[in-house]
mmCIF file with all atom_site columns, C-alpha atoms in Angstrom:
data_model
loop_
_atom_site.group_PDB
_atom_site.id
_atom_site.type_symbol
_atom_site.label_atom_id
_atom_site.label_alt_id
_atom_site.label_comp_id
_atom_site.label_asym_id
_atom_site.label_entity_id
_atom_site.label_seq_id
_atom_site.pdbx_PDB_ins_code
_atom_site.Cartn_x
_atom_site.Cartn_y
_atom_site.Cartn_z
_atom_site.occupancy
_atom_site.B_iso_or_equiv
_atom_site.pdbx_formal_charge
_atom_site.auth_seq_id
_atom_site.auth_comp_id
_atom_site.auth_asym_id
_atom_site.auth_atom_id
_atom_site.pdbx_PDB_model_num
ATOM 1   C CA . ALA A 1 1   ? 96.760  53.422 72.900  1.00 78.00 ? 509 ALA A CA 1
ATOM 2   C CA . GLN A 1 2   ? 93.932  55.675 71.891  1.00 85.00 ? 510 GLN A CA 1
ATOM 3   C CA . SER A 1 3   ? 94.535  59.044 70.278  1.00 90.00 ? 511 SER A CA 1
ATOM 4   C CA . VAL A 1 4   ? 92.668  61.830 68.549  1.00 94.00 ? 512 VAL A CA 1
ATOM 5   C CA . THR A 1 5   ? 93.996  64.213 65.935  1.00 95.00 ? 513 THR A CA 1
ATOM 6   C CA . GLN A 1 6   ? 92.362  67.451 64.932  1.00 96.00 ? 514 GLN A CA 1
ATOM 7   C CA . PRO A 1 7   ? 94.477  68.621 61.995  1.00 96.00 ? 515 PRO A CA 1
ATOM 8   C CA . ASP A 1 8   ? 93.204  72.200 61.930  1.00 95.00 ? 516 ASP A CA 1
ATOM 9   C CA . ILE A 1 9   ? 94.272  74.398 64.826  1.00 94.00 ? 517 ILE A CA 1
ATOM 10  C CA . HIS A 1 10  ? 92.382  77.448 63.543  1.00 95.00 ? 518 HIS A CA 1
ATOM 11  C CA . ILE A 1 11  ? 89.575  77.845 61.039  1.00 97.00 ? 519 ILE A CA 1
ATOM 12  C CA . THR A 1 12  ? 88.073  81.125 59.907  1.00 97.00 ? 520 THR A CA 1
ATOM 13  C CA . VAL A 1 13  ? 84.664  81.053 58.290  1.00 98.00 ? 521 VAL A CA 1
ATOM 14  C CA . SER A 1 14  ? 82.230  83.724 57.184  1.00 97.00 ? 522 SER A CA 1
ATOM 15  C CA . GLU A 1 15  ? 78.884  83.972 58.898  1.00 97.00 ? 523 GLU A CA 1
ATOM 16  C CA . GLY A 1 16  ? 76.321  81.977 56.946  1.00 97.00 ? 524 GLY A CA 1
ATOM 17  C CA . ALA A 1 17  ? 78.923  79.750 55.337  1.00 98.00 ? 525 ALA A CA 1
ATOM 18  C CA . SER A 1 18  ? 79.250  76.047 56.007  1.00 98.00 ? 526 SER A CA 1
ATOM 19  C CA . LEU A 1 19  ? 81.722  74.633 58.493  1.00 98.00 ? 527 LEU A CA 1
ATOM 20  C CA . GLU A 1 20  ? 83.490  71.292 58.682  1.00 98.00 ? 528 GLU A CA 1
ATOM 21  C CA . LEU A 1 21  ? 85.910  70.330 61.437  1.00 98.00 ? 529 LEU A CA 1
ATOM 22  C CA . ARG A 1 22  ? 88.052  67.282 60.978  1.00 98.00 ? 530 ARG A CA 1
ATOM 23  C CA . CYS A 1 23  ? 88.718  64.592 63.550  1.00 98.00 ? 531 CYS A CA 1
ATOM 24  C CA . ASN A 1 24  ? 90.730  61.398 63.136  1.00 97.00 ? 532 ASN A CA 1
ATOM 25  C CA . TYR A 1 25  ? 90.990  58.846 65.881  1.00 95.00 ? 533 TYR A CA 1
ATOM 26  C CA . SER A 1 26  ? 92.923  55.740 66.773  1.00 92.00 ? 534 SER A CA 1
ATOM 27  C CA . TYR A 1 27  ? 91.237  53.189 68.981  1.00 88.00 ? 535 TYR A CA 1
ATOM 28  C CA . GLY A 1 28  ? 91.680  49.461 69.290  1.00 80.00 ? 536 GLY A CA 1
ATOM 29  C CA . ALA A 1 29  ? 88.041  48.543 69.810  1.00 79.00 ? 537 ALA A CA 1
ATOM 30  C CA . THR A 1 30  ? 84.640  49.962 69.022  1.00 81.00 ? 538 THR A CA 1
ATOM 31  C CA . PRO A 1 31  ? 85.047  53.685 69.585  1.00 87.00 ? 539 PRO A CA 1
ATOM 32  C CA . TYR A 1 32  ? 82.655  55.977 71.329  1.00 90.00 ? 540 TYR A CA 1
ATOM 33  C CA . LEU A 1 33  ? 83.082  59.416 69.808  1.00 93.00 ? 541 LEU A CA 1
ATOM 34  C CA . PHE A 1 34  ? 82.183  62.869 71.030  1.00 94.00 ? 542 PHE A CA 1
ATOM 35  C CA . TRP A 1 35  ? 82.322  66.506 70.032  1.00 97.00 ? 543 TRP A CA 1
ATOM 36  C CA . TYR A 1 36  ? 82.479  69.226 72.650  1.00 96.00 ? 544 TYR A CA 1
ATOM 37  C CA . VAL A 1 37  ? 82.406  73.006 72.328  1.00 96.00 ? 545 VAL A CA 1
ATOM 38  C CA . GLN A 1 38  ? 84.096  75.477 74.640  1.00 94.00 ? 546 GLN A CA 1
ATOM 39  C CA . SER A 1 39  ? 83.348  79.181 74.700  1.00 92.00 ? 547 SER A CA 1
ATOM 40  C CA . PRO A 1 40  ? 86.114  81.409 76.097  1.00 86.00 ? 548 PRO A CA 1
ATOM 41  C CA . GLY A 1 41  ? 86.531  81.015 79.838  1.00 84.00 ? 549 GLY A CA 1
ATOM 42  C CA . GLN A 1 42  ? 83.859  78.341 80.042  1.00 87.00 ? 550 GLN A CA 1
ATOM 43  C CA . GLY A 1 43  ? 83.685  74.621 80.559  1.00 89.00 ? 551 GLY A CA 1
ATOM 44  C CA . LEU A 1 44  ? 83.052  72.170 77.747  1.00 92.00 ? 552 LEU A CA 1
ATOM 45  C CA . GLN A 1 45  ? 79.570  71.453 76.487  1.00 94.00 ? 553 GLN A CA 1
ATOM 46  C CA . LEU A 1 46  ? 78.634  68.232 74.735  1.00 93.00 ? 554 LEU A CA 1
ATOM 47  C CA . LEU A 1 47  ? 77.464  68.819 71.148  1.00 96.00 ? 555 LEU A CA 1
ATOM 48  C CA . LEU A 1 48  ? 76.846  65.226 70.111  1.00 94.00 ? 556 LEU A CA 1
ATOM 49  C CA . LYS A 1 49  ? 78.008  61.666 70.589  1.00 92.00 ? 557 LYS A CA 1
ATOM 50  C CA . TYR A 1 50  ? 78.180  58.475 68.585  1.00 92.00 ? 558 TYR A CA 1
ATOM 51  C CA . PHE A 1 51  ? 78.059  54.931 69.939  1.00 85.00 ? 559 PHE A CA 1
ATOM 52  C CA . SER A 1 52  ? 76.476  52.795 67.258  1.00 83.00 ? 560 SER A CA 1
ATOM 53  C CA . GLY A 1 53  ? 73.762  52.728 64.621  1.00 85.00 ? 561 GLY A CA 1
ATOM 54  C CA . ASP A 1 54  ? 73.253  55.479 62.101  1.00 87.00 ? 562 ASP A CA 1
ATOM 55  C CA . THR A 1 55  ? 76.632  56.933 61.230  1.00 91.00 ? 563 THR A CA 1
ATOM 56  C CA . LEU A 1 56  ? 75.215  60.434 60.825  1.00 96.00 ? 564 LEU A CA 1
ATOM 57  C CA . VAL A 1 57  ? 74.564  61.916 64.241  1.00 95.00 ? 565 VAL A CA 1
ATOM 58  C CA . GLN A 1 58  ? 72.572  65.041 64.967  1.00 96.00 ? 566 GLN A CA 1
ATOM 59  C CA . GLY A 1 59  ? 73.504  67.267 67.850  1.00 96.00 ? 567 GLY A CA 1
ATOM 60  C CA . ILE A 1 60  ? 72.570  70.524 69.461  1.00 95.00 ? 568 ILE A CA 1
ATOM 61  C CA . LYS A 1 61  ? 72.908  73.978 67.889  1.00 95.00 ? 569 LYS A CA 1
ATOM 62  C CA . GLY A 1 62  ? 72.403  72.588 64.375  1.00 97.00 ? 570 GLY A CA 1
ATOM 63  C CA . PHE A 1 63  ? 75.588  70.506 64.326  1.00 98.00 ? 571 PHE A CA 1
ATOM 64  C CA . GLU A 1 64  ? 75.952  67.034 62.898  1.00 98.00 ? 572 GLU A CA 1
ATOM 65  C CA . ALA A 1 65  ? 78.815  64.582 62.617  1.00 98.00 ? 573 ALA A CA 1
ATOM 66  C CA . GLU A 1 66  ? 79.489  61.584 60.432  1.00 97.00 ? 574 GLU A CA 1
ATOM 67  C CA . PHE A 1 67  ? 81.318  58.477 61.581  1.00 95.00 ? 575 PHE A CA 1
ATOM 68  C CA . LYS A 1 68  ? 83.410  56.800 58.892  1.00 95.00 ? 576 LYS A CA 1
ATOM 69  C CA . ARG A 1 69  ? 85.007  53.650 60.218  1.00 92.00 ? 577 ARG A CA 1
ATOM 70  C CA . SER A 1 70  ? 87.086  53.035 57.079  1.00 92.00 ? 578 SER A CA 1
ATOM 71  C CA . GLN A 1 71  ? 88.706  56.451 57.454  1.00 94.00 ? 579 GLN A CA 1
ATOM 72  C CA . SER A 1 72  ? 88.797  56.487 61.276  1.00 94.00 ? 580 SER A CA 1
ATOM 73  C CA . SER A 1 73  ? 87.138  59.868 61.112  1.00 96.00 ? 581 SER A CA 1
ATOM 74  C CA . PHE A 1 74  ? 84.345  61.680 62.896  1.00 97.00 ? 582 PHE A CA 1
ATOM 75  C CA . ASN A 1 75  ? 84.004  65.071 61.223  1.00 98.00 ? 583 ASN A CA 1
ATOM 76  C CA . LEU A 1 76  ? 81.729  67.772 62.541  1.00 98.00 ? 584 LEU A CA 1
ATOM 77  C CA . ARG A 1 77  ? 79.621  69.917 60.226  1.00 98.00 ? 585 ARG A CA 1
ATOM 78  C CA . LYS A 1 78  ? 77.222  72.794 60.287  1.00 98.00 ? 586 LYS A CA 1
ATOM 79  C CA . PRO A 1 79  ? 75.466  74.038 57.122  1.00 97.00 ? 587 PRO A CA 1
ATOM 80  C CA . SER A 1 80  ? 75.346  77.713 58.098  1.00 97.00 ? 588 SER A CA 1
ATOM 81  C CA . VAL A 1 81  ? 77.392  79.178 60.938  1.00 97.00 ? 589 VAL A CA 1
ATOM 82  C CA . HIS A 1 82  ? 76.292  81.950 63.234  1.00 96.00 ? 590 HIS A CA 1
ATOM 83  C CA . TRP A 1 83  ? 78.565  84.429 64.983  1.00 95.00 ? 591 TRP A CA 1
ATOM 84  C CA . SER A 1 84  ? 77.786  82.630 68.243  1.00 95.00 ? 592 SER A CA 1
ATOM 85  C CA . ASP A 1 85  ? 79.494  79.497 66.888  1.00 97.00 ? 593 ASP A CA 1
ATOM 86  C CA . ALA A 1 86  ? 82.885  81.132 67.411  1.00 97.00 ? 594 ALA A CA 1
ATOM 87  C CA . ALA A 1 87  ? 84.498  78.877 69.999  1.00 96.00 ? 595 ALA A CA 1
ATOM 88  C CA . GLU A 1 88  ? 86.921  76.019 70.390  1.00 95.00 ? 596 GLU A CA 1
ATOM 89  C CA . TYR A 1 89  ? 85.819  72.546 69.418  1.00 97.00 ? 597 TYR A CA 1
ATOM 90  C CA . PHE A 1 90  ? 87.178  69.305 70.805  1.00 96.00 ? 598 PHE A CA 1
ATOM 91  C CA . CYS A 1 91  ? 86.803  65.800 69.462  1.00 96.00 ? 599 CYS A CA 1
ATOM 92  C CA . ALA A 1 92  ? 87.159  62.910 71.921  1.00 93.00 ? 600 ALA A CA 1
ATOM 93  C CA . VAL A 1 93  ? 87.220  59.105 71.872  1.00 91.00 ? 601 VAL A CA 1
ATOM 94  C CA . GLY A 1 94  ? 86.554  56.605 74.611  1.00 85.00 ? 602 GLY A CA 1
ATOM 95  C CA . GLY A 1 95  ? 85.507  53.074 75.325  1.00 72.00 ? 603 GLY A CA 1
ATOM 96  C CA . ALA A 1 96  ? 82.912  51.581 77.598  1.00 66.00 ? 604 ALA A CA 1
ATOM 97  C CA . ALA A 1 97  ? 80.646  53.691 79.751  1.00 61.00 ? 605 ALA A CA 1
ATOM 98  C CA . GLY A 1 98  ? 82.523  55.402 82.516  1.00 63.00 ? 606 GLY A CA 1
ATOM 99  C CA . ASN A 1 99  ? 85.905  55.112 80.846  1.00 73.00 ? 607 ASN A CA 1
ATOM 100 C CA . LYS A 1 100 ? 88.139  58.130 80.494  1.00 81.00 ? 608 LYS A CA 1
ATOM 101 C CA . LEU A 1 101 ? 88.139  60.042 77.251  1.00 86.00 ? 609 LEU A CA 1
ATOM 102 C CA . THR A 1 102 ? 91.067  61.086 75.114  1.00 89.00 ? 610 THR A CA 1
ATOM 103 C CA . PHE A 1 103 ? 90.725  64.535 73.576  1.00 91.00 ? 611 PHE A CA 1
ATOM 104 C CA . GLY A 1 104 ? 92.138  66.054 70.458  1.00 93.00 ? 612 GLY A CA 1
ATOM 105 C CA . GLY A 1 105 ? 94.077  69.295 70.595  1.00 92.00 ? 613 GLY A CA 1
ATOM 106 C CA . GLY A 1 106 ? 91.065  71.366 69.613  1.00 94.00 ? 614 GLY A CA 1
ATOM 107 C CA . THR A 1 107 ? 90.132  73.581 66.673  1.00 96.00 ? 615 THR A CA 1
ATOM 108 C CA . ARG A 1 108 ? 89.469  77.253 67.247  1.00 95.00 ? 616 ARG A CA 1
ATOM 109 C CA . VAL A 1 109 ? 86.746  78.636 64.997  1.00 97.00 ? 617 VAL A CA 1
ATOM 110 C CA . LEU A 1 110 ? 86.583  82.322 64.157  1.00 97.00 ? 618 LEU A CA 1
ATOM 111 C CA . VAL A 1 111 ? 83.483  83.685 62.462  1.00 97.00 ? 619 VAL A CA 1
ATOM 112 C CA . LYS A 1 112 ? 83.790  86.724 60.180  1.00 96.00 ? 620 LYS A CA 1
ATOM 113 C CA . PRO A 1 113 ? 80.793  89.012 59.804  1.00 91.00 ? 621 PRO A CA 1
ATOM 114 C CA . SER B 2 1   ? 68.940  66.253 87.372  1.00 78.00 ? 872 SER B CA 1
ATOM 115 C CA . GLN B 2 2   ? 72.673  66.032 87.773  1.00 80.00 ? 873 GLN B CA 1
ATOM 116 C CA . THR B 2 3   ? 74.796  69.113 88.276  1.00 89.00 ? 874 THR B CA 1
ATOM 117 C CA . ILE B 2 4   ? 78.466  69.714 88.807  1.00 93.00 ? 875 ILE B CA 1
ATOM 118 C CA . HIS B 2 5   ? 79.883  72.597 90.802  1.00 93.00 ? 876 HIS B CA 1
ATOM 119 C CA . GLN B 2 6   ? 83.411  73.862 90.659  1.00 95.00 ? 877 GLN B CA 1
ATOM 120 C CA . TRP B 2 7   ? 84.934  76.663 92.705  1.00 92.00 ? 878 TRP B CA 1
ATOM 121 C CA . PRO B 2 8   ? 86.432  79.132 92.846  1.00 93.00 ? 879 PRO B CA 1
ATOM 122 C CA . ALA B 2 9   ? 85.939  80.482 89.327  1.00 92.00 ? 880 ALA B CA 1
ATOM 123 C CA . THR B 2 10  ? 89.163  82.473 89.374  1.00 95.00 ? 881 THR B CA 1
ATOM 124 C CA . LEU B 2 11  ? 92.165  82.399 91.642  1.00 96.00 ? 882 LEU B CA 1
ATOM 125 C CA . VAL B 2 12  ? 95.422  84.343 91.779  1.00 97.00 ? 883 VAL B CA 1
ATOM 126 C CA . GLN B 2 13  ? 98.040  82.780 94.006  1.00 97.00 ? 884 GLN B CA 1
ATOM 127 C CA . PRO B 2 14  ? 101.703 83.558 94.690  1.00 98.00 ? 885 PRO B CA 1
ATOM 128 C CA . VAL B 2 15  ? 104.417 81.056 93.885  1.00 97.00 ? 886 VAL B CA 1
ATOM 129 C CA . GLY B 2 16  ? 104.978 78.700 96.800  1.00 97.00 ? 887 GLY B CA 1
ATOM 130 C CA . SER B 2 17  ? 101.490 79.042 98.231  1.00 97.00 ? 888 SER B CA 1
ATOM 131 C CA . PRO B 2 18  ? 99.123  76.080 98.690  1.00 97.00 ? 889 PRO B CA 1
ATOM 132 C CA . LEU B 2 19  ? 96.163  75.287 96.458  1.00 96.00 ? 890 LEU B CA 1
ATOM 133 C CA . SER B 2 20  ? 92.801  73.682 96.966  1.00 96.00 ? 891 SER B CA 1
ATOM 134 C CA . LEU B 2 21  ? 90.203  73.456 94.207  1.00 97.00 ? 892 LEU B CA 1
ATOM 135 C CA . GLU B 2 22  ? 86.935  71.722 94.887  1.00 96.00 ? 893 GLU B CA 1
ATOM 136 C CA . CYS B 2 23  ? 84.461  69.950 92.674  1.00 97.00 ? 894 CYS B CA 1
ATOM 137 C CA . THR B 2 24  ? 81.162  68.435 93.737  1.00 97.00 ? 895 THR B CA 1
ATOM 138 C CA . VAL B 2 25  ? 78.520  66.532 91.813  1.00 95.00 ? 896 VAL B CA 1
ATOM 139 C CA . GLU B 2 26  ? 74.844  66.377 92.681  1.00 93.00 ? 897 GLU B CA 1
ATOM 140 C CA . GLY B 2 27  ? 72.090  64.069 91.552  1.00 90.00 ? 898 GLY B CA 1
ATOM 141 C CA . THR B 2 28  ? 74.120  60.942 91.008  1.00 88.00 ? 899 THR B CA 1
ATOM 142 C CA . SER B 2 29  ? 76.040  58.389 93.023  1.00 88.00 ? 900 SER B CA 1
ATOM 143 C CA . ASN B 2 30  ? 79.391  56.704 92.564  1.00 90.00 ? 901 ASN B CA 1
ATOM 144 C CA . PRO B 2 31  ? 80.457  58.836 89.595  1.00 91.00 ? 902 PRO B CA 1
ATOM 145 C CA . ASN B 2 32  ? 83.841  58.665 87.943  1.00 92.00 ? 903 ASN B CA 1
ATOM 146 C CA . LEU B 2 33  ? 85.537  62.002 88.496  1.00 94.00 ? 904 LEU B CA 1
ATOM 147 C CA . TYR B 2 34  ? 88.275  63.711 86.523  1.00 94.00 ? 905 TYR B CA 1
ATOM 148 C CA . TRP B 2 35  ? 90.577  66.727 86.756  1.00 95.00 ? 906 TRP B CA 1
ATOM 149 C CA . TYR B 2 36  ? 91.853  68.252 83.519  1.00 93.00 ? 907 TYR B CA 1
ATOM 150 C CA . ARG B 2 37  ? 94.097  71.216 82.875  1.00 93.00 ? 908 ARG B CA 1
ATOM 151 C CA . GLN B 2 38  ? 94.247  73.513 79.887  1.00 90.00 ? 909 GLN B CA 1
ATOM 152 C CA . ALA B 2 39  ? 97.397  75.552 79.551  1.00 80.00 ? 910 ALA B CA 1
ATOM 153 C CA . ALA B 2 40  ? 97.110  78.695 77.439  1.00 73.00 ? 911 ALA B CA 1
ATOM 154 C CA . GLY B 2 41  ? 96.525  77.805 73.797  1.00 68.00 ? 912 GLY B CA 1
ATOM 155 C CA . ARG B 2 42  ? 96.780  74.092 74.424  1.00 71.00 ? 913 ARG B CA 1
ATOM 156 C CA . GLY B 2 43  ? 94.440  71.154 74.630  1.00 82.00 ? 914 GLY B CA 1
ATOM 157 C CA . LEU B 2 44  ? 93.117  69.195 77.570  1.00 89.00 ? 915 LEU B CA 1
ATOM 158 C CA . GLN B 2 45  ? 95.536  67.314 79.773  1.00 89.00 ? 916 GLN B CA 1
ATOM 159 C CA . LEU B 2 46  ? 94.130  64.663 82.097  1.00 90.00 ? 917 LEU B CA 1
ATOM 160 C CA . LEU B 2 47  ? 95.664  65.090 85.541  1.00 93.00 ? 918 LEU B CA 1
ATOM 161 C CA . PHE B 2 48  ? 93.779  62.698 87.822  1.00 94.00 ? 919 PHE B CA 1
ATOM 162 C CA . TYR B 2 49  ? 90.769  60.453 87.798  1.00 91.00 ? 920 TYR B CA 1
ATOM 163 C CA . SER B 2 50  ? 88.877  58.585 90.464  1.00 94.00 ? 921 SER B CA 1
ATOM 164 C CA . VAL B 2 51  ? 86.474  55.657 90.286  1.00 91.00 ? 922 VAL B CA 1
ATOM 165 C CA . GLY B 2 52  ? 85.583  55.701 93.980  1.00 93.00 ? 923 GLY B CA 1
ATOM 166 C CA . ILE B 2 53  ? 86.219  57.175 97.414  1.00 95.00 ? 924 ILE B CA 1
ATOM 167 C CA . GLY B 2 54  ? 89.926  57.247 98.169  1.00 93.00 ? 925 GLY B CA 1
ATOM 168 C CA . GLN B 2 55  ? 90.817  55.836 94.733  1.00 94.00 ? 926 GLN B CA 1
ATOM 169 C CA . ILE B 2 56  ? 92.991  58.213 92.743  1.00 94.00 ? 927 ILE B CA 1
ATOM 170 C CA . SER B 2 57  ? 94.894  57.570 89.554  1.00 92.00 ? 928 SER B CA 1
ATOM 171 C CA . SER B 2 58  ? 97.516  60.038 88.418  1.00 90.00 ? 929 SER B CA 1
ATOM 172 C CA . GLU B 2 59  ? 98.114  60.498 84.732  1.00 85.00 ? 930 GLU B CA 1
ATOM 173 C CA . VAL B 2 60  ? 100.980 62.936 84.850  1.00 81.00 ? 931 VAL B CA 1
ATOM 174 C CA . PRO B 2 61  ? 103.545 63.171 87.677  1.00 66.00 ? 932 PRO B CA 1
ATOM 175 C CA . GLN B 2 62  ? 103.698 66.768 88.831  1.00 78.00 ? 933 GLN B CA 1
ATOM 176 C CA . ASN B 2 63  ? 103.336 69.240 91.626  1.00 88.00 ? 934 ASN B CA 1
ATOM 177 C CA . LEU B 2 64  ? 99.660  68.467 92.179  1.00 94.00 ? 935 LEU B CA 1
ATOM 178 C CA . SER B 2 65  ? 97.663  65.855 94.069  1.00 96.00 ? 936 SER B CA 1
ATOM 179 C CA . ALA B 2 66  ? 94.020  64.878 94.213  1.00 96.00 ? 937 ALA B CA 1
ATOM 180 C CA . SER B 2 67  ? 91.734  63.427 96.849  1.00 97.00 ? 938 SER B CA 1
ATOM 181 C CA . ARG B 2 68  ? 88.215  62.098 96.988  1.00 97.00 ? 939 ARG B CA 1
ATOM 182 C CA . PRO B 2 69  ? 87.073  62.249 100.600 1.00 96.00 ? 940 PRO B CA 1
ATOM 183 C CA . GLN B 2 70  ? 83.394  61.722 99.745  1.00 96.00 ? 941 GLN B CA 1
ATOM 184 C CA . ASP B 2 71  ? 81.559  59.992 96.923  1.00 95.00 ? 942 ASP B CA 1
ATOM 185 C CA . ARG B 2 72  ? 80.695  63.173 95.048  1.00 95.00 ? 943 ARG B CA 1
ATOM 186 C CA . GLN B 2 73  ? 83.589  65.410 96.070  1.00 97.00 ? 944 GLN B CA 1
ATOM 187 C CA . PHE B 2 74  ? 86.888  65.708 94.240  1.00 97.00 ? 945 PHE B CA 1
ATOM 188 C CA . ILE B 2 75  ? 89.662  68.005 95.407  1.00 97.00 ? 946 ILE B CA 1
ATOM 189 C CA . LEU B 2 76  ? 92.775  69.158 93.586  1.00 97.00 ? 947 LEU B CA 1
ATOM 190 C CA . SER B 2 77  ? 95.625  70.330 95.803  1.00 96.00 ? 948 SER B CA 1
ATOM 191 C CA . SER B 2 78  ? 99.164  71.529 95.861  1.00 96.00 ? 949 SER B CA 1
ATOM 192 C CA . LYS B 2 79  ? 101.477 72.216 98.779  1.00 95.00 ? 950 LYS B CA 1
ATOM 193 C CA . LYS B 2 80  ? 103.582 74.748 96.867  1.00 96.00 ? 951 LYS B CA 1
ATOM 194 C CA . LEU B 2 81  ? 102.468 76.252 93.590  1.00 96.00 ? 952 LEU B CA 1
ATOM 195 C CA . LEU B 2 82  ? 104.818 76.794 90.668  1.00 95.00 ? 953 LEU B CA 1
ATOM 196 C CA . LEU B 2 83  ? 104.458 79.317 87.886  1.00 94.00 ? 954 LEU B CA 1
ATOM 197 C CA . SER B 2 84  ? 103.883 76.406 85.517  1.00 91.00 ? 955 SER B CA 1
ATOM 198 C CA . ASP B 2 85  ? 100.749 75.436 87.453  1.00 93.00 ? 956 ASP B CA 1
ATOM 199 C CA . SER B 2 86  ? 98.892  78.367 85.909  1.00 93.00 ? 957 SER B CA 1
ATOM 200 C CA . GLY B 2 87  ? 96.050  77.313 83.663  1.00 93.00 ? 958 GLY B CA 1
ATOM 201 C CA . PHE B 2 88  ? 92.382  76.538 83.394  1.00 93.00 ? 959 PHE B CA 1
ATOM 202 C CA . TYR B 2 89  ? 91.322  73.588 85.542  1.00 95.00 ? 960 TYR B CA 1
ATOM 203 C CA . LEU B 2 90  ? 88.264  71.586 84.666  1.00 94.00 ? 961 LEU B CA 1
ATOM 204 C CA . CYS B 2 91  ? 86.457  68.967 86.669  1.00 96.00 ? 962 CYS B CA 1
ATOM 205 C CA . ALA B 2 92  ? 84.276  66.404 84.923  1.00 94.00 ? 963 ALA B CA 1
ATOM 206 C CA . TRP B 2 93  ? 82.159  63.409 85.837  1.00 92.00 ? 964 TRP B CA 1
ATOM 207 C CA . THR B 2 94  ? 80.665  60.418 84.155  1.00 88.00 ? 965 THR B CA 1
ATOM 208 C CA . ASP B 2 95  ? 78.618  57.500 85.362  1.00 80.00 ? 966 ASP B CA 1
ATOM 209 C CA . ARG B 2 96  ? 78.718  53.881 84.358  1.00 70.00 ? 967 ARG B CA 1
ATOM 210 C CA . VAL B 2 97  ? 75.508  54.002 82.409  1.00 69.00 ? 968 VAL B CA 1
ATOM 211 C CA . ASP B 2 98  ? 75.775  56.981 80.139  1.00 68.00 ? 969 ASP B CA 1
ATOM 212 C CA . TYR B 2 99  ? 78.721  57.864 78.011  1.00 69.00 ? 970 TYR B CA 1
ATOM 213 C CA . GLY B 2 100 ? 80.837  60.950 77.840  1.00 75.00 ? 971 GLY B CA 1
ATOM 214 C CA . TYR B 2 101 ? 81.642  63.612 80.383  1.00 85.00 ? 972 TYR B CA 1
ATOM 215 C CA . THR B 2 102 ? 79.807  66.485 81.939  1.00 90.00 ? 973 THR B CA 1
ATOM 216 C CA . PHE B 2 103 ? 82.171  69.330 82.708  1.00 93.00 ? 974 PHE B CA 1
ATOM 217 C CA . GLY B 2 104 ? 82.188  71.965 85.389  1.00 94.00 ? 975 GLY B CA 1
ATOM 218 C CA . SER B 2 105 ? 82.605  75.617 84.503  1.00 93.00 ? 976 SER B CA 1
ATOM 219 C CA . GLY B 2 106 ? 86.304  75.620 85.332  1.00 93.00 ? 977 GLY B CA 1
ATOM 220 C CA . THR B 2 107 ? 88.751  77.502 87.552  1.00 95.00 ? 978 THR B CA 1
ATOM 221 C CA . ARG B 2 108 ? 91.187  79.994 86.078  1.00 94.00 ? 979 ARG B CA 1
ATOM 222 C CA . LEU B 2 109 ? 94.366  79.768 88.171  1.00 95.00 ? 980 LEU B CA 1
ATOM 223 C CA . THR B 2 110 ? 97.100  82.350 87.783  1.00 96.00 ? 981 THR B CA 1
ATOM 224 C CA . VAL B 2 111 ? 100.285 81.825 89.751  1.00 96.00 ? 982 VAL B CA 1
ATOM 225 C CA . VAL B 2 112 ? 102.270 85.033 90.170  1.00 97.00 ? 983 VAL B CA 1
#
């Protein structure tokens, strides 16, 4: 069975500081990995996705993520956070195109001025 | 381009009343469709998914049901709402070419 763990429920970071959100997955085949962001009261927006190739993936809003197969991880990073990055972030894993995704429990990011 | 519409945005319903939430997708055909729920402070729970008209798979047995009367229409229903049905309901779609979901803007349901 596939699963996703996001160890950090809450993270507080100062504006301008770097951010890293952890994601560990369990999947029996080649994983397809995703990061989504959700602002309060909104739907989820895709930040980036990884299928194959370069293990460092660039996304929207200045985010990037690195796939590490040996560690079953897909951590999300941003070098310098902005107040607008305060939101909840979800990591997800899936299989072939069209298959359902399994989501982690989410990490809520608070940004201090 | 593809778009997904979900309505209503907010809903307050009394316990025991019926429910109907609708989701439609435009700009694609034969999408896979999903209903998720977020309870307060919790993650995403997959409720139902559909790979075609009339084909519904239930992930969690509960007070809700889903239907897909048309290719791009997905409806979440209940005959009698419970307090525990309160939450944020999200519809999503994916096709068989691209990967990942596109989500609707969600419906905030409060059962009182």
